[in-house]
GROMACS .gro file of C-alpha atoms in nm:
model
  386
    1MET     CA    1  11.975  11.751  10.516
    2LYS     CA    2  11.897  11.934  10.835
    3ILE     CA    3  11.528  11.874  10.907
    4VAL     CA    4  11.299  12.019  11.173
    5GLU     CA    5  10.987  11.816  11.250
    6ILE     CA    6  10.687  11.987  11.412
    7PRO     CA    7  10.407  11.760  11.539
    8SER     CA    8  10.057  11.882  11.619
    9PHE     CA    9  10.040  11.611  11.885
   10PHE     CA   10  10.306  11.432  12.085
   11PRO     CA   11  10.306  11.176  12.368
   12PRO     CA   12  10.115  11.138  12.592
   13TYR     CA   13   9.855  11.260  12.341
   14GLY     CA   14   9.954  11.070  12.027
   15GLY     CA   15  10.212  11.188  11.775
   16GLU     CA   16  10.390  10.857  11.729
   17PHE     CA   17  10.372  10.905  11.351
   18CYS     CA   18  10.602  11.206  11.373
   19LEU     CA   19  10.856  11.012  11.577
   20GLU     CA   20  10.849  10.713  11.341
   21GLN     CA   21  10.903  10.928  11.031
   22SER     CA   22  11.179  11.118  11.211
   23LYS     CA   23  11.353  10.788  11.283
   24ALA     CA   24  11.313  10.686  10.920
   25LEU     CA   25  11.484  11.005  10.801
   26ALA     CA   26  11.756  10.987  11.068
   27ALA     CA   27  11.832  10.629  10.963
   28LEU     CA   28  11.920  10.766  10.618
   29GLY     CA   29  12.181  10.995  10.774
   30HIS     CA   30  11.984  11.318  10.805
   31ASP     CA   31  12.003  11.558  11.101
   32VAL     CA   32  11.651  11.549  11.246
   33THR     CA   33  11.513  11.747  11.542
   34ILE     CA   34  11.156  11.745  11.671
   35LEU     CA   35  11.008  12.064  11.818
   36ALA     CA   36  10.721  11.933  12.032
   37ASN     CA   37  10.487  12.178  12.201
   38VAL     CA   38  10.242  11.958  12.390
   39GLN     CA   39   9.916  12.120  12.497
   40LEU     CA   40   9.813  11.963  12.827
   41ALA     CA   41   9.442  11.937  12.903
   42VAL     CA   42   9.288  11.931  13.250
   43ARG     CA   43   9.018  11.691  13.137
   44ARG     CA   44   9.275  11.443  13.009
   45GLY     CA   45   9.456  11.420  13.339
   46LEU     CA   46   9.479  11.665  13.627
   47PHE     CA   47   9.794  11.497  13.764
   48THR     CA   48   9.981  11.542  13.434
   49TYR     CA   49   9.847  11.896  13.394
   50LEU     CA   50   9.974  12.007  13.736
   51LEU     CA   51  10.299  11.817  13.778
   52THR     CA   52  10.457  11.813  13.432
   53PRO     CA   53  10.767  12.039  13.426
   54TYR     CA   54  10.706  12.395  13.311
   55LYS     CA   55  11.049  12.456  13.158
   56ARG     CA   56  11.133  12.370  12.800
   57ARG     CA   57  11.387  12.091  12.780
   58TRP     CA   58  11.600  11.891  12.539
   59VAL     CA   59  11.545  11.516  12.555
   60THR     CA   60  11.635  11.218  12.338
   61VAL     CA   61  11.355  10.984  12.233
   62ASP     CA   62  11.449  10.667  12.043
   63GLY     CA   63  11.770  10.835  11.931
   64ILE     CA   64  11.595  11.152  11.806
   65GLN     CA   65  11.668  11.494  11.959
   66VAL     CA   66  11.346  11.649  12.088
   67TYR     CA   67  11.304  12.006  12.213
   68ARG     CA   68  10.991  11.983  12.426
   69SER     CA   69  10.754  12.233  12.581
   70ASP     CA   70  10.440  12.152  12.783
   71MET     CA   71  10.175  12.421  12.750
   72ARG     CA   72   9.882  12.434  12.991
   73GLY     CA   73   9.571  12.473  12.779
   74ILE     CA   74   9.299  12.702  12.914
   75PRO     CA   75   8.966  12.512  12.916
   76LEU     CA   76   8.710  12.629  12.656
   77CYS     CA   77   8.946  12.894  12.514
   78VAL     CA   78   9.026  12.740  12.176
   79ARG     CA   79   9.136  13.048  11.984
   80PRO     CA   80   9.364  13.191  12.257
   81ASN     CA   81   9.513  12.844  12.305
   82VAL     CA   82   9.590  12.816  11.933
   83LYS     CA   83   9.757  13.158  11.929
   84ARG     CA   84   9.970  13.071  12.233
   85TRP     CA   85  10.058  12.731  12.090
   86VAL     CA   86  10.177  12.875  11.758
   87ASN     CA   87  10.376  13.152  11.929
   88ILE     CA   88  10.549  12.900  12.155
   89VAL     CA   89  10.646  12.686  11.854
   90ARG     CA   90  10.787  12.994  11.680
   91SER     CA   91  10.986  13.077  11.992
   92MET     CA   92  11.116  12.719  12.010
   93PHE     CA   93  11.223  12.743  11.647
   94ASN     CA   94  11.413  13.064  11.720
   95THR     CA   95  11.599  12.881  11.998
   96TYR     CA   96  11.675  12.592  11.763
   97VAL     CA   97  11.820  12.829  11.500
   98HIS     CA   98  12.030  13.008  11.763
   99ILE     CA   99  12.187  12.675  11.861
  100ASN     CA  100  12.194  12.482  11.533
  101GLY     CA  101  12.150  12.733  11.253
  102LYS     CA  102  11.869  12.730  10.997
  103PRO     CA  103  11.737  12.391  10.881
  104ASP     CA  104  11.699  12.303  10.515
  105ILE     CA  105  11.330  12.220  10.547
  106ILE     CA  106  11.045  12.209  10.800
  107HIS     CA  107  10.821  11.902  10.811
  108ALA     CA  108  10.490  11.957  10.993
  109HIS     CA  109  10.246  11.686  11.088
  110CYS     CA  110   9.885  11.800  11.031
  111ALA     CA  111   9.801  12.150  10.911
  112LYS     CA  112   9.610  12.204  11.235
  113TRP     CA  113   9.824  12.353  11.396
  114ALA     CA  114  10.178  12.241  11.326
  115GLY     CA  115  10.135  12.321  10.958
  116TYR     CA  116  10.009  12.669  11.038
  117ALA     CA  117  10.304  12.729  11.273
  118ALA     CA  118  10.544  12.605  11.003
  119TYR     CA  119  10.381  12.844  10.756
  120GLN     CA  120  10.441  13.141  10.988
  121ILE     CA  121  10.803  13.034  11.042
  122SER     CA  122  10.851  12.985  10.667
  123LYS     CA  123  10.736  13.341  10.598
  124GLU     CA  124  10.978  13.477  10.858
  125TYR     CA  125  11.285  13.272  10.763
  126GLY     CA  126  11.227  13.182  10.398
  127ILE     CA  127  11.258  12.811  10.470
  128PRO     CA  128  11.045  12.565  10.268
  129PHE     CA  129  10.786  12.362  10.458
  130VAL     CA  130  10.580  12.051  10.390
  131ILE     CA  131  10.279  11.907  10.570
  132THR     CA  132  10.211  11.539  10.623
  133GLU     CA  133   9.835  11.523  10.672
  134HIS     CA  134   9.690  11.253  10.896
  135LEU     CA  135   9.350  11.395  10.993
  136PRO     CA  136   9.028  11.288  10.816
  137SER     CA  137   8.715  11.500  10.778
  138MET     CA  138   8.537  11.326  11.067
  139ILE     CA  139   8.781  11.497  11.305
  140TYR     CA  140   8.702  11.839  11.160
  141LYS     CA  141   8.328  11.770  11.147
  142ALA     CA  142   8.318  11.716  11.522
  143GLU     CA  143   8.493  12.050  11.580
  144PHE     CA  144   8.357  12.270  11.301
  145GLY     CA  145   7.991  12.168  11.301
  146THR     CA  146   7.765  12.241  11.002
  147ASP     CA  147   7.771  12.622  10.968
  148LEU     CA  148   8.114  12.664  10.810
  149THR     CA  149   8.072  13.039  10.759
  150LYS     CA  150   8.142  13.091  11.128
  151VAL     CA  151   8.447  12.865  11.150
  152TRP     CA  152   8.751  13.092  11.193
  153GLN     CA  153   8.996  12.803  11.155
  154ILE     CA  154   8.912  12.722  10.792
  155PRO     CA  155   9.063  13.034  10.621
  156LEU     CA  156   9.386  12.996  10.820
  157LEU     CA  157   9.425  12.629  10.735
  158LYS     CA  158   9.321  12.676  10.372
  159GLU     CA  159   9.593  12.939  10.331
  160THR     CA  160   9.841  12.705  10.502
  161TYR     CA  161   9.773  12.422  10.256
  162LYS     CA  162   9.796  12.656   9.956
  163SER     CA  163  10.124  12.809  10.075
  164SER     CA  164  10.299  12.481  10.158
  165ASP     CA  165  10.567  12.346   9.926
  166MET     CA  166  10.397  12.008   9.939
  167VAL     CA  167  10.109  11.840  10.122
  168ILE     CA  168  10.168  11.470  10.190
  169PRO     CA  169   9.843  11.290  10.272
  170VAL     CA  170   9.899  10.947  10.427
  171ALA     CA  171   9.625  10.824  10.193
  172ALA     CA  172   9.524  10.979   9.861
  173GLU     CA  173   9.159  10.963   9.965
  174LEU     CA  174   9.223  11.231  10.228
  175VAL     CA  175   9.247  11.497   9.956
  176ASP     CA  176   8.883  11.449   9.853
  177ASP     CA  177   8.778  11.375  10.209
  178ILE     CA  178   8.882  11.715  10.347
  179SER     CA  179   8.817  11.918  10.030
  180CYS     CA  180   8.477  12.027  10.165
  181TYR     CA  181   8.671  12.237  10.417
  182PHE     CA  182   8.997  12.331  10.246
  183GLY     CA  183   8.952  12.278   9.872
  184LYS     CA  184   9.228  12.123   9.660
  185ASP     CA  185   9.433  12.426   9.558
  186TYR     CA  186   9.767  12.283   9.669
  187ARG     CA  187  10.039  12.044   9.557
  188TRP     CA  188  10.022  11.696   9.705
  189ILE     CA  189  10.176  11.349   9.690
  190GLU     CA  190  10.065  11.041   9.881
  191ILE     CA  191  10.315  10.879  10.119
  192SER     CA  192  10.193  10.625  10.371
  193ASN     CA  193  10.272  10.627  10.738
  194THR     CA  194  10.543  10.384  10.835
  195ILE     CA  195  10.496  10.083  11.059
  196ASP     CA  196  10.757   9.893  11.256
  197THR     CA  197  10.810   9.612  11.007
  198ASP     CA  198  11.092   9.464  11.217
  199PHE     CA  199  10.867   9.439  11.522
  200PHE     CA  200  10.573   9.303  11.321
  201ALA     CA  201  10.799   9.071  11.124
  202TYR     CA  202  10.675   8.770  10.929
  203LYS     CA  203  10.611   8.454  11.129
  204GLU     CA  204  10.485   8.121  11.002
  205ARG     CA  205  10.158   8.011  11.162
  206LYS     CA  206  10.078   7.677  11.321
  207PRO     CA  207   9.905   7.418  11.097
  208LEU     CA  208   9.525   7.431  11.117
  209LYS     CA  209   9.489   7.060  11.185
  210GLY     CA  210   9.344   7.000  11.531
  211ARG     CA  211   9.250   7.362  11.606
  212ARG     CA  212   8.996   7.630  11.519
  213TYR     CA  213   9.057   7.889  11.251
  214ARG     CA  214   9.112   8.212  11.443
  215PHE     CA  215   8.991   8.551  11.329
  216CYS     CA  216   9.089   8.860  11.525
  217CYS     CA  217   8.971   9.220  11.533
  218LEU     CA  218   9.189   9.496  11.678
  219ALA     CA  219   8.974   9.806  11.723
  220ASN     CA  220   8.826  10.015  12.003
  221PHE     CA  221   8.464   9.936  12.085
  222ILE     CA  222   8.301  10.241  11.926
  223PRO     CA  223   8.020  10.259  11.666
  224ARG     CA  224   8.258  10.363  11.386
  225LYS     CA  225   8.442  10.031  11.412
  226GLY     CA  226   8.130   9.829  11.324
  227TYR     CA  227   8.144   9.562  11.594
  228ASP     CA  228   7.767   9.514  11.561
  229VAL     CA  229   7.816   9.413  11.197
  230LEU     CA  230   8.115   9.194  11.280
  231PHE     CA  231   7.927   9.002  11.550
  232ARG     CA  232   7.632   8.945  11.317
  233ALA     CA  233   7.868   8.827  11.041
  234PHE     CA  234   8.040   8.588  11.279
  235GLU     CA  235   7.704   8.453  11.392
  236LEU     CA  236   7.619   8.378  11.028
  237LEU     CA  237   7.963   8.226  10.971
  238VAL     CA  238   7.923   7.978  11.256
  239THR     CA  239   7.609   7.835  11.095
  240HIS     CA  240   7.827   7.726  10.799
  241ASN     CA  241   8.154   7.652  10.979
  242ALA     CA  242   8.153   7.593  11.353
  243ASN     CA  243   8.529   7.536  11.369
  244VAL     CA  244   8.611   7.907  11.399
  245GLU     CA  245   8.673   8.160  11.676
  246LEU     CA  246   8.701   8.537  11.701
  247TYR     CA  247   8.934   8.727  11.934
  248ILE     CA  248   8.861   9.097  11.980
  249ALA     CA  249   9.093   9.354  12.139
  250GLY     CA  250   9.083   9.728  12.195
  251LYS     CA  251   8.955   9.985  12.439
  252ASP     CA  252   8.622   9.884  12.600
  253THR     CA  253   8.609   9.542  12.432
  254LYS     CA  254   8.571   9.398  12.782
  255GLY     CA  255   8.326   9.670  12.886
  256PRO     CA  256   7.959   9.611  12.970
  257SER     CA  257   7.825   9.736  12.635
  258CYS     CA  258   8.046   9.497  12.441
  259MET     CA  259   7.970   9.208  12.676
  260ALA     CA  260   7.598   9.268  12.635
  261MET     CA  261   7.633   9.263  12.256
  262LEU     CA  262   7.833   8.939  12.272
  263GLY     CA  263   7.563   8.751  12.459
  264ASN     CA  264   7.648   8.390  12.542
  265SER     CA  265   7.884   8.319  12.255
  266ASN     CA  266   8.174   8.104  12.369
  267GLN     CA  267   8.355   8.139  12.037
  268ILE     CA  268   8.418   8.513  12.076
  269ILE     CA  269   8.691   8.603  12.325
  270ALA     CA  270   8.734   8.962  12.444
  271CYS     CA  271   9.091   9.063  12.532
  272GLY     CA  272   9.047   9.429  12.630
  273GLU     CA  273   9.311   9.690  12.551
  274LEU     CA  274   9.654   9.550  12.457
  275ASP     CA  275  10.000   9.705  12.446
  276LYS     CA  276  10.217   9.681  12.136
  277LYS     CA  277  10.358   9.341  12.230
  278GLY     CA  278  10.011   9.213  12.313
  279VAL     CA  279   9.891   9.321  11.969
  280ARG     CA  280  10.176   9.134  11.802
  281ASP     CA  281  10.116   8.822  12.011
  282LEU     CA  282   9.750   8.819  11.911
  283LEU     CA  283   9.839   8.861  11.544
  284TYR     CA  284  10.097   8.582  11.563
  285ASN     CA  285   9.830   8.351  11.704
  286SER     CA  286   9.564   8.446  11.449
  287ASP     CA  287   9.494   8.338  11.092
  288CYS     CA  288   9.310   8.646  10.963
  289LEU     CA  289   9.226   8.997  11.084
  290VAL     CA  290   8.877   9.140  11.026
  291LEU     CA  291   8.781   9.507  11.042
  292ALA     CA  292   8.416   9.607  10.987
  293SER     CA  293   8.474   9.983  11.008
  294ARG     CA  294   8.230  10.243  10.879
  295SER     CA  295   8.508  10.499  10.822
  296GLU     CA  296   8.889  10.496  10.834
  297ALA     CA  297   9.173  10.728  10.734
  298GLN     CA  298   9.461  10.481  10.725
  299PRO     CA  299   9.405  10.177  10.951
  300LEU     CA  300   9.764  10.075  11.023
  301VAL     CA  301   9.647   9.760  11.203
  302LEU     CA  302   9.566   9.612  10.861
  303LEU     CA  303   9.924   9.672  10.750
  304GLU     CA  304  10.065   9.538  11.077
  305ALA     CA  305   9.858   9.221  11.041
  306MET     CA  306   9.965   9.162  10.681
  307CYS     CA  307  10.326   9.237  10.773
  308THR     CA  308  10.316   8.940  11.013
  309GLY     CA  309  10.193   8.722  10.727
  310ILE     CA  310   9.815   8.694  10.767
  311PRO     CA  311   9.542   8.814  10.528
  312VAL     CA  312   9.288   9.079  10.625
  313ILE     CA  313   8.921   9.144  10.553
  314SER     CA  314   8.794   9.501  10.569
  315THR     CA  315   8.523   9.729  10.437
  316ASP     CA  316   8.560   9.953  10.134
  317CYS     CA  317   8.620  10.267  10.342
  318ILE     CA  318   8.994  10.193  10.352
  319PRO     CA  319   9.250  10.358  10.119
  320GLN     CA  320   9.304  10.220   9.770
  321SER     CA  321   9.672  10.169   9.850
  322ILE     CA  322   9.570   9.901  10.102
  323LYS     CA  323   9.285   9.755   9.894
  324LYS     CA  324   9.522   9.667   9.610
  325LEU     CA  325   9.747   9.450   9.829
  326SER     CA  326   9.711   9.078   9.761
  327GLY     CA  327   9.637   8.995  10.124
  328CYS     CA  328   9.336   9.229  10.149
  329THR     CA  329   8.972   9.134  10.087
  330VAL     CA  330   8.717   9.417  10.075
  331THR     CA  331   8.344   9.405  10.152
  332LYS     CA  332   8.065   9.663  10.161
  333ILE     CA  333   8.012   9.878  10.470
  334ASP     CA  334   7.735   9.755  10.702
  335ASP     CA  335   7.688   9.431  10.504
  336ALA     CA  336   7.705   9.144  10.754
  337VAL     CA  337   7.608   8.884  10.494
  338GLN     CA  338   7.888   8.977  10.254
  339LEU     CA  339   8.135   8.998  10.542
  340SER     CA  340   8.039   8.649  10.664
  341GLU     CA  341   8.079   8.513  10.310
  342ALA     CA  342   8.426   8.664  10.286
  343MET     CA  343   8.520   8.513  10.622
  344LEU     CA  344   8.387   8.172  10.515
  345LYS     CA  345   8.587   8.185  10.193
  346ARG     CA  346   8.899   8.295  10.375
  347CYS     CA  347   8.900   8.014  10.632
  348SER     CA  348   8.870   7.754  10.355
  349ASP     CA  349   9.132   7.906  10.122
  350ASP     CA  350   9.463   7.723  10.119
  351ASN     CA  351   9.615   7.929   9.837
  352ILE     CA  352   9.747   8.210  10.054
  353SER     CA  353  10.110   8.315  10.011
  354SER     CA  354  10.186   8.449  10.358
  355LYS     CA  355  10.542   8.552  10.273
  356MET     CA  356  10.426   8.749   9.969
  357ILE     CA  357  10.160   8.925  10.178
  358SER     CA  358  10.430   9.030  10.424
  359SER     CA  359  10.687   9.138  10.165
  360GLU     CA  360  10.435   9.362   9.985
  361VAL     CA  361  10.372   9.554  10.307
  362VAL     CA  362  10.743   9.582  10.388
  363ASN     CA  363  10.809   9.728  10.043
  364MET     CA  364  10.530   9.980  10.095
  365VAL     CA  365  10.556  10.100  10.455
  366SER     CA  366  10.889   9.994  10.605
  367GLN     CA  367  11.096  10.263  10.773
  368GLU     CA  368  11.341  10.259  10.483
  369ALA     CA  369  11.071  10.271  10.213
  370VAL     CA  370  10.889  10.568  10.367
  371GLY     CA  371  11.214  10.744  10.456
  372LEU     CA  372  11.341  10.723  10.097
  373LYS     CA  373  11.014  10.864   9.960
  374LEU     CA  374  11.021  11.157  10.202
  375GLU     CA  375  11.389  11.216  10.131
  376GLN     CA  376  11.327  11.246   9.758
  377VAL     CA  377  11.038  11.491   9.806
  378PHE     CA  378  11.246  11.704  10.042
  379LYS     CA  379  11.549  11.707   9.809
  380ASN     CA  380  11.336  11.815   9.513
  381ILE     CA  381  11.182  12.100   9.713
  382ILE     CA  382  11.515  12.221   9.851
  383SER     CA  383  11.679  12.217   9.506
  384SER     CA  384  11.386  12.412   9.358
  385HIS     CA  385  11.441  12.683   9.621
  386GLY     CA  386  11.798  12.723   9.501
   0.00000   0.00000   0.00000
């Protein structure tokens, strides 16, 4: 198949999911090209905004051909920026077709606005399009506010979902989550994001004898991640088992607000923000990952942790597809007592099959597993179009 991928975001502003799924499809022998129109924002970096090249260019990223444009967003002009962004993507697609011919299918990441651009292209060229949806309602809530009658984006996106050949939420729960904005009048099938299962490969942990049981939490220090609940749970845990420690990592975990919340605890170690290798190193040196989040779409860190062979404890805001894995323990949101009890049980449980925990995740979210699922969906859609 000849596949065009259109991300709503791309580095330096996210978009790694698009690249990873593109690599998964390319690994199966498909011809994959990413059309990336990156909207640069002054507030996110004046240096990048001013000095990034203006011309569109072809580059290769991790073996994937990328046709890239960098669009200067106009501050506080959302609607004009959206119109420009979509028109640029359509122009980029025209260039792609002139060079490569028409693709078999268009794969957009997020209806807002890659999906909408794909919809416009589909109407012009008669090419089927699908949308992988990553965005939860909390993202839309921040932008749309409470008076939805005045939100011009909703009718456009609702029509986009309805007109797509398939919507692919990364978690089934997203369908209900965003239905308050877009309804459910569309076809959908759940396919998880992929993680780098080779990078986060299984590794046997050191024996517990002579050392503390180490919990870790990989999350930015923001209210949604529930660090206040985690710290209270850990405080309760220590009263029952003092031979434990907690390593925390993520943006602002070494900031003043986090340090003030930590107090004088010498069993909680803040690591700050880590790169991908730093994340893996922390997981390899931990026995269990804990996430006390109040809301999540698809927390890939849970899958990365289990892929390395350790169990995880999380709250019940996570997708059912993760809850059902044998390495996952679920507690109530904002319940420090229940969380501490789960942590106490975990650090005294010797009946954990680390290899089975890892293999379940590999079978679910490896590059090959996700690629094959996408491939089958795409083939079915293309064949139905004749």
